[in-house]
């Protein structure tokens, strides 16, 4: 290799190929930018919907909660949609039709944003692996672990794919 394609670390010697480091950094930056943009968009949509249309008292709480939960794949969108709909259903000042309409609109918004983020960032992880990663990182780090589960697991996958070891090639 001559050292041109491999990043050098003075303490540990040759490290990760530079091309992989650049692509990994670029993909993670793209993931963070897209996910943050989607979360901001969901915050604004949920704030407008709950605050201006349904006049919910806790619209800011539900909007913020929905923005943070949008980082958690699968479960986050569902929880962020059900919580305000349940609140509107249990609030005596709002008719039951408000909660059903809010649930449908919020579910559509969260699922649409999840599909947008997934289309923008090709994770290439099986859904069972994503669920297992979310559960594992939730146990290890709690809520922040569930948020970073997909990028951490994806990064580990990319790093392990490029391991140059005879055992790593078994099964292929």
Coordinates of N, CA and C in Angstrom, one line a residue:
X1 N 0.8 -1.2 0.0 CA 0.0 0.0 0.0 C 0.8 1.3 0.0
X2 N 2.0 1.2 0.5 CA 2.9 2.4 0.5 C 2.5 3.5 1.5
X3 N 1.4 3.3 2.3 CA 1.0 4.2 3.2 C 0.0 5.3 2.6
X4 N -0.2 5.3 1.3 CA -1.0 6.4 0.7 C -2.5 6.1 1.0
X5 N -2.9 4.9 1.0 CA -4.3 4.6 1.1 C -4.7 4.2 2.5
X6 N -3.8 4.1 3.4 CA -4.1 3.7 4.8 C -3.7 4.9 5.7
X7 N -4.7 5.2 6.6 CA -4.5 6.2 7.6 C -3.5 5.7 8.6
X8 N -2.5 6.5 9.0 CA -1.5 6.0 10.0 C -1.8 6.6 11.4
X9 N -1.7 5.7 12.3 CA -1.8 6.1 13.7 C -0.5 5.8 14.4
X10 N 0.2 6.7 14.9 CA 1.6 6.5 15.4 C 1.6 5.5 16.6
X11 N 0.5 5.4 17.3 CA 0.5 4.5 18.4 C 0.2 3.0 18.0
X12 N -0.7 2.9 17.0 CA -1.1 1.5 16.6 C -0.8 1.1 15.2
X13 N -0.1 1.9 14.5 CA 0.3 1.5 13.1 C -0.8 1.8 12.1
X14 N -0.8 1.0 11.0 CA -1.8 1.3 10.0 C -3.2 1.1 10.5
X15 N -4.1 1.9 10.1 CA -5.4 1.9 10.7 C -6.5 1.5 9.6
X16 N -7.4 2.4 9.3 CA -8.5 2.2 8.4 C -8.1 2.8 7.1
X17 N -8.5 2.2 6.0 CA -8.2 2.8 4.6 C -8.9 4.1 4.5
X18 N -8.1 5.1 3.9 CA -8.6 6.5 3.9 C -9.9 6.6 3.1
X19 N -10.1 5.8 2.0 CA -11.3 5.9 1.2 C -12.5 5.5 2.1
X20 N -12.3 4.5 2.9 CA -13.4 4.1 3.7 C -13.7 5.1 4.8
X21 N -12.7 5.7 5.4 CA -12.8 6.8 6.4 C -13.6 7.9 5.8
X22 N -13.3 8.3 4.6 CA -14.0 9.5 4.0 C -15.4 9.1 3.7
X23 N -15.6 7.9 3.1 CA -17.0 7.6 2.8 C -17.9 7.4 4.0
X24 N -17.3 6.9 5.1 CA -18.0 6.7 6.3 C -18.3 8.0 7.0
X25 N -17.4 8.9 7.0 CA -17.6 10.3 7.5 C -18.7 11.0 6.7
X26 N -18.6 10.9 5.4 CA -19.6 11.5 4.6 C -21.0 11.0 4.8
X27 N -21.1 9.7 4.9 CA -22.4 9.0 5.1 C -23.0 9.4 6.4
X28 N -22.1 9.4 7.5 CA -22.6 9.7 8.8 C -23.1 11.2 8.9
X29 N -22.3 12.1 8.2 CA -22.7 13.5 8.2 C -24.0 13.6 7.5
X30 N -24.2 12.9 6.4 CA -25.4 12.9 5.6 C -26.6 12.4 6.5
X31 N -26.4 11.4 7.2 CA -27.4 10.8 8.1 C -27.8 11.8 9.2
X32 N -26.8 12.4 9.8 CA -27.1 13.4 10.9 C -27.9 14.6 10.3
X33 N -27.4 15.1 9.2 CA -28.1 16.3 8.6 C -29.6 16.0 8.2
X34 N -29.8 14.8 7.5 CA -31.1 14.4 7.1 C -32.0 14.2 8.3
X35 N -31.5 13.4 9.3 CA -32.3 13.1 10.4 C -32.7 14.4 11.2
X36 N -31.7 15.3 11.3 CA -32.0 16.5 12.1 C -33.0 17.4 11.3
X37 N -32.9 17.4 10.0 CA -33.8 18.2 9.2 C -35.2 17.6 9.3
X38 N -35.3 16.3 9.2 CA -36.6 15.6 9.4 C -37.2 15.9 10.7
X39 N -36.4 15.9 11.8 CA -36.9 16.1 13.1 C -37.4 17.6 13.3
X40 N -36.6 18.5 12.7 CA -37.1 19.9 12.7 C -38.4 20.1 11.9
X41 N -38.5 19.5 10.8 CA -39.7 19.5 10.0 C -40.9 19.0 10.8
X42 N -40.7 17.8 11.4 CA -41.7 17.2 12.2 C -42.1 18.1 13.4
X43 N -41.1 18.7 14.0 CA -41.4 19.6 15.1 C -42.3 20.8 14.7
X44 N -42.0 21.4 13.6 CA -42.8 22.5 13.0 C -44.2 22.0 12.6
X45 N -44.3 20.9 12.0 CA -45.6 20.3 11.6 C -46.5 20.0 12.8
X46 N -45.9 19.3 13.7 CA -46.6 18.9 14.9 C -47.0 20.1 15.7
X47 N -46.1 21.1 15.8 CA -46.5 22.3 16.6 C -47.6 23.1 15.9
X48 N -47.6 23.2 14.6 CA -48.7 23.8 13.9 C -50.0 23.1 14.0
X49 N -49.9 21.8 13.9 CA -51.1 20.9 13.9 C -51.7 21.0 15.3
X50 N -50.9 20.7 16.3 CA -51.5 20.6 17.7 C -51.7 21.9 18.3
X51 N -50.9 22.9 18.0 CA -51.1 24.2 18.6 C -52.1 25.1 18.0
X52 N -52.1 25.1 16.6 CA -53.0 26.0 15.9 C -54.3 25.4 15.5
X53 N -54.3 24.1 15.2 CA -55.5 23.5 14.7 C -56.3 22.8 15.8
X54 N -55.7 22.1 16.7 CA -56.4 21.4 17.7 C -56.4 22.1 19.1
X55 N -55.6 23.1 19.2 CA -55.5 23.9 20.4 C -55.2 23.1 21.6
X56 N -54.2 22.1 21.5 CA -53.9 21.3 22.6 C -53.0 22.1 23.6
X57 N -53.2 21.8 24.9 CA -52.5 22.6 25.9 C -51.0 22.2 25.9
X58 N -50.7 20.9 25.7 CA -49.3 20.5 25.8 C -48.7 20.3 24.4
X59 N -49.0 21.2 23.5 CA -48.5 21.1 22.1 C -47.0 21.2 22.0
X60 N -46.3 22.0 22.8 CA -44.9 22.1 22.8 C -44.2 20.9 23.3
X61 N -44.7 20.3 24.3 CA -44.2 19.0 24.9 C -44.3 17.9 23.8
X62 N -45.4 17.8 23.2 CA -45.6 16.7 22.2 C -44.8 16.9 20.9
X63 N -44.6 18.2 20.6 CA -43.8 18.5 19.4 C -42.4 18.2 19.6
X64 N -41.9 18.6 20.8 CA -40.5 18.3 21.1 C -40.2 16.8 21.3
X65 N -41.2 16.1 21.9 CA -41.1 14.7 22.1 C -41.1 14.0 20.7
X66 N -41.9 14.4 19.9 CA -42.0 13.8 18.5 C -40.7 14.1 17.7
X67 N -40.1 15.2 17.9 CA -38.9 15.5 17.2 C -37.8 14.6 17.6
X68 N -37.7 14.4 19.0 CA -36.6 13.5 19.5 C -36.9 12.1 19.2
X69 N -38.2 11.7 19.2 CA -38.5 10.3 19.0 C -38.4 9.9 17.5
X70 N -38.3 10.9 16.6 CA -38.2 10.6 15.2 C -36.8 10.1 14.9
X71 N -35.8 10.2 15.8 CA -34.5 9.6 15.6 C -34.5 8.1 15.9
X72 N -35.5 7.6 16.6 CA -35.6 6.2 16.9 C -36.4 5.5 15.8
X73 N -35.8 4.6 15.0 CA -36.5 3.9 14.0 C -37.7 3.1 14.5
X74 N -38.7 2.9 13.7 CA -39.8 2.0 14.0 C -40.7 2.5 15.2
X75 N -40.2 2.4 16.4 CA -41.0 2.7 17.6 C -41.2 4.2 17.8
X76 N -40.2 5.0 17.4 CA -40.3 6.4 17.7 C -41.5 7.1 17.0
X77 N -41.7 6.8 15.8 CA -42.8 7.4 15.0 C -44.2 7.0 15.7
X78 N -44.3 5.7 16.0 CA -45.5 5.3 16.6 C -45.8 5.9 18.0
X79 N -44.8 6.0 18.8 CA -45.0 6.6 20.1 C -45.3 8.1 20.0
X80 N -44.6 8.8 19.1 CA -44.8 10.2 18.9 C -46.1 10.5 18.4
X81 N -46.8 9.6 17.7 CA -48.1 9.8 17.2 C -49.2 9.5 18.1
X82 N -49.0 8.4 18.9 CA -50.0 7.9 19.8 C -50.2 8.8 21.0
X83 N -49.1 9.3 21.5 CA -49.1 10.1 22.8 C -50.1 11.3 22.7
X84 N -49.9 12.2 21.6 CA -50.8 13.4 21.6 C -52.3 12.9 21.2
X85 N -52.4 11.9 20.4 CA -53.8 11.4 20.1 C -54.5 10.9 21.4
X86 N -53.8 10.2 22.2 CA -54.3 9.7 23.5 C -54.7 10.9 24.4
X87 N -53.8 11.9 24.4 CA -54.1 13.0 25.2 C -55.4 13.7 24.8
X88 N -55.5 13.9 23.4 CA -56.7 14.6 22.9 C -57.9 13.7 23.2
X89 N -57.8 12.4 23.1 CA -58.9 11.6 23.4 C -59.4 11.7 24.9
X90 N -58.4 11.7 25.8 CA -58.8 11.8 27.2 C -59.1 13.2 27.7
X91 N -58.8 14.2 26.9 CA -59.1 15.6 27.3 C -60.6 15.8 27.1
X92 N -61.4 16.2 28.1 CA -62.8 16.4 27.9 C -63.1 17.6 27.0
X93 N -62.2 18.5 26.8 CA -62.5 19.7 26.0 C -62.4 19.4 24.5
X94 N -61.9 18.3 24.1 CA -61.8 17.9 22.7 C -62.7 16.7 22.4
X95 N -63.4 16.8 21.2 CA -64.2 15.6 20.8 C -63.3 14.5 20.4
X96 N -63.9 13.3 20.4 CA -63.1 12.1 20.1 C -62.6 12.1 18.6
X97 N -63.3 12.8 17.8 CA -62.9 12.9 16.4 C -61.6 13.6 16.2
X98 N -61.3 14.5 17.1 CA -60.0 15.2 17.1 C -58.9 14.2 17.3
X99 N -59.0 13.3 18.2 CA -57.9 12.4 18.5 C -57.7 11.4 17.3
X100 N -58.7 11.0 16.7 CA -58.6 10.1 15.6 C -57.9 10.8 14.4
X101 N -58.4 12.0 14.1 CA -57.8 12.8 13.1 C -56.3 13.1 13.4
X102 N -56.0 13.5 14.6 CA -54.7 13.8 15.0 C -53.8 12.6 14.9
X103 N -54.3 11.4 15.3 CA -53.5 10.2 15.2 C -53.2 9.9 13.7
X104 N -54.2 10.0 12.8 CA -54.0 9.7 11.4 C -53.0 10.7 10.8
X105 N -53.1 11.9 11.1 CA -52.2 12.9 10.5 C -50.8 12.8 11.0
X106 N -50.7 12.6 12.3 CA -49.4 12.5 12.9 C -48.7 11.2 12.5
X107 N -49.4 10.1 12.4 CA -48.8 8.9 11.9 C -48.3 9.0 10.4
X108 N -49.2 9.7 9.6 CA -48.7 9.9 8.2 C -47.5 10.8 8.2
X109 N -47.4 11.8 9.0 CA -46.3 12.7 9.0 C -45.0 11.9 9.4
X110 N -45.1 11.2 10.5 CA -44.0 10.5 11.0 C -43.5 9.3 10.1
X111 N -44.5 8.6 9.6 CA -44.1 7.5 8.7 C -43.5 8.1 7.4
X112 N -44.1 9.2 6.9 CA -43.5 9.8 5.7 C -42.1 10.3 5.9
X113 N -41.9 10.9 7.0 CA -40.5 11.4 7.3 C -39.5 10.3 7.5
X114 N -40.0 9.2 8.1 CA -39.2 8.0 8.3 C -38.8 7.4 6.9
X115 N -39.7 7.4 6.0 CA -39.4 6.9 4.7 C -38.5 7.8 3.9
X116 N -38.7 9.1 4.1 CA -37.8 10.1 3.5 C -36.3 9.9 4.0
X117 N -36.2 9.8 5.3 CA -34.9 9.7 5.9 C -34.2 8.4 5.5
X118 N -35.0 7.3 5.4 CA -34.5 6.0 5.0 C -34.1 6.0 3.5
X119 N -34.9 6.7 2.7 CA -34.5 6.8 1.3 C -33.3 7.6 1.1
X120 N -33.1 8.7 1.9 CA -31.9 9.5 1.7 C -30.7 8.8 2.2
X121 N -30.8 8.0 3.2 CA -29.6 7.3 3.8 C -29.8 5.8 3.7
X122 N -29.1 5.2 2.8 CA -29.2 3.8 2.5 C -28.5 3.0 3.6
X123 N -29.2 2.6 4.6 CA -28.7 1.9 5.7 C -28.2 0.5 5.4
X124 N -28.9 -0.2 4.6 CA -28.6 -1.6 4.2 C -28.4 -2.5 5.4
X125 N -29.3 -2.4 6.4 CA -29.3 -3.3 7.5 C -30.7 -3.9 7.5
X126 N -30.7 -5.2 7.8 CA -32.0 -5.9 7.9 C -32.8 -5.4 9.0
X127 N -34.1 -5.3 8.9 CA -35.0 -4.7 10.0 C -34.8 -5.5 11.3
X128 N -34.6 -6.8 11.2 CA -34.3 -7.5 12.5 C -33.0 -7.1 13.1
X129 N -32.0 -6.8 12.3 CA -30.8 -6.3 12.9 C -31.0 -4.9 13.5
X130 N -31.8 -4.1 12.9 CA -32.1 -2.7 13.4 C -32.8 -2.9 14.7
X131 N -33.8 -3.7 14.8 CA -34.5 -3.9 16.1 C -33.6 -4.5 17.2
X132 N -32.8 -5.5 16.8 CA -31.8 -6.0 17.8 C -30.9 -4.9 18.3
X133 N -30.4 -4.1 17.3 CA -29.5 -3.0 17.7 C -30.1 -2.0 18.6
X134 N -31.4 -1.6 18.3 CA -32.1 -0.7 19.1 C -32.2 -1.2 20.5
X135 N -32.6 -2.5 20.7 CA -32.8 -3.1 22.0 C -31.4 -3.2 22.7
X136 N -30.4 -3.6 22.0 CA -29.1 -3.8 22.6 C -28.6 -2.4 23.1
X137 N -28.6 -1.4 22.2 CA -28.0 -0.1 22.6 C -28.9 0.6 23.6
X138 N -30.2 0.3 23.6 CA -31.1 0.8 24.7 C -30.7 0.3 26.0
X139 N -30.4 -1.0 26.1 CA -30.0 -1.6 27.4 C -28.6 -1.0 27.8
X140 N -27.7 -0.8 26.8 CA -26.4 -0.3 27.2 C -26.4 1.1 27.6
X141 N -27.0 2.0 26.8 CA -27.0 3.4 27.0 C -28.3 4.1 27.3
X142 N -29.4 3.4 27.3 CA -30.7 4.0 27.5 C -31.3 4.7 26.3
X143 N -32.0 5.8 26.5 CA -32.6 6.5 25.4 C -31.5 7.0 24.4
X144 N -30.4 7.6 24.8 CA -29.4 8.0 23.8 C -28.9 6.8 23.0
X145 N -28.9 5.6 23.6 CA -28.5 4.4 22.8 C -29.4 4.1 21.8
X146 N -30.7 4.2 22.0 CA -31.7 3.9 21.0 C -31.6 4.9 19.8
X147 N -31.3 6.1 20.2 CA -31.1 7.2 19.1 C -29.9 6.9 18.2
X148 N -28.8 6.5 18.8 CA -27.6 6.3 18.0 C -27.4 4.8 17.6
X149 N -28.4 4.0 17.8 CA -28.3 2.5 17.5 C -28.0 2.3 16.0
X150 N -28.7 2.9 15.1 CA -28.6 2.6 13.7 C -27.2 3.1 13.2
X151 N -26.8 4.4 13.5 CA -25.5 4.8 13.0 C -24.3 4.0 13.5
X152 N -24.4 3.7 14.8 CA -23.3 2.9 15.4 C -23.3 1.5 14.8
X153 N -24.4 0.8 14.7 CA -24.4 -0.5 14.1 C -24.0 -0.5 12.6
X154 N -24.4 0.5 11.9 CA -24.0 0.7 10.5 C -22.5 0.9 10.4
X155 N -22.0 1.7 11.3 CA -20.5 2.0 11.3 C -19.8 0.7 11.6
X156 N -20.2 -0.1 12.6 CA -19.6 -1.3 12.9 C -19.6 -2.3 11.7
X157 N -20.7 -2.3 11.0 CA -20.9 -3.2 9.9 C -19.9 -2.8 8.8
X158 N -19.7 -1.5 8.5 CA -18.8 -1.1 7.5 C -17.4 -1.4 7.9
X159 N -17.0 -1.2 9.1 CA -15.7 -1.4 9.6 C -15.4 -2.9 9.5
X160 N -16.3 -3.8 9.9 CA -16.1 -5.2 9.9 C -16.1 -5.8 8.5
X161 N -16.8 -5.1 7.5 CA -16.7 -5.6 6.1 C -15.3 -5.4 5.6
X162 N -14.6 -4.5 6.0 CA -13.3 -4.2 5.5 C -12.1 -4.8 6.3
X163 N -12.4 -5.7 7.2 CA -11.4 -6.4 7.9 C -10.7 -7.3 7.0
X164 N -9.4 -7.2 6.9 CA -8.6 -8.1 6.1 C -8.0 -9.2 7.0
X165 N -8.8 -10.2 7.2 CA -8.3 -11.3 8.0 C -8.9 -12.6 7.4
X166 N -8.1 -13.7 7.5 CA -8.6 -14.9 6.8 C -9.9 -15.5 7.3
X167 N -10.1 -15.3 8.6 CA -11.4 -15.8 9.2 C -12.6 -15.0 8.8
X168 N -12.4 -13.7 8.5 CA -13.5 -12.9 8.1 C -14.1 -13.3 6.7
X169 N -13.3 -14.0 5.9 CA -13.9 -14.5 4.6 C -14.6 -15.8 4.6
X170 N -14.7 -16.4 5.8 CA -15.5 -17.7 5.9 C -16.9 -17.4 5.6
X171 N -17.5 -18.3 4.8 CA -19.0 -18.2 4.5 C -19.3 -17.3 3.3
X172 N -18.2 -16.8 2.7 CA -18.4 -16.0 1.5 C -17.8 -16.7 0.3

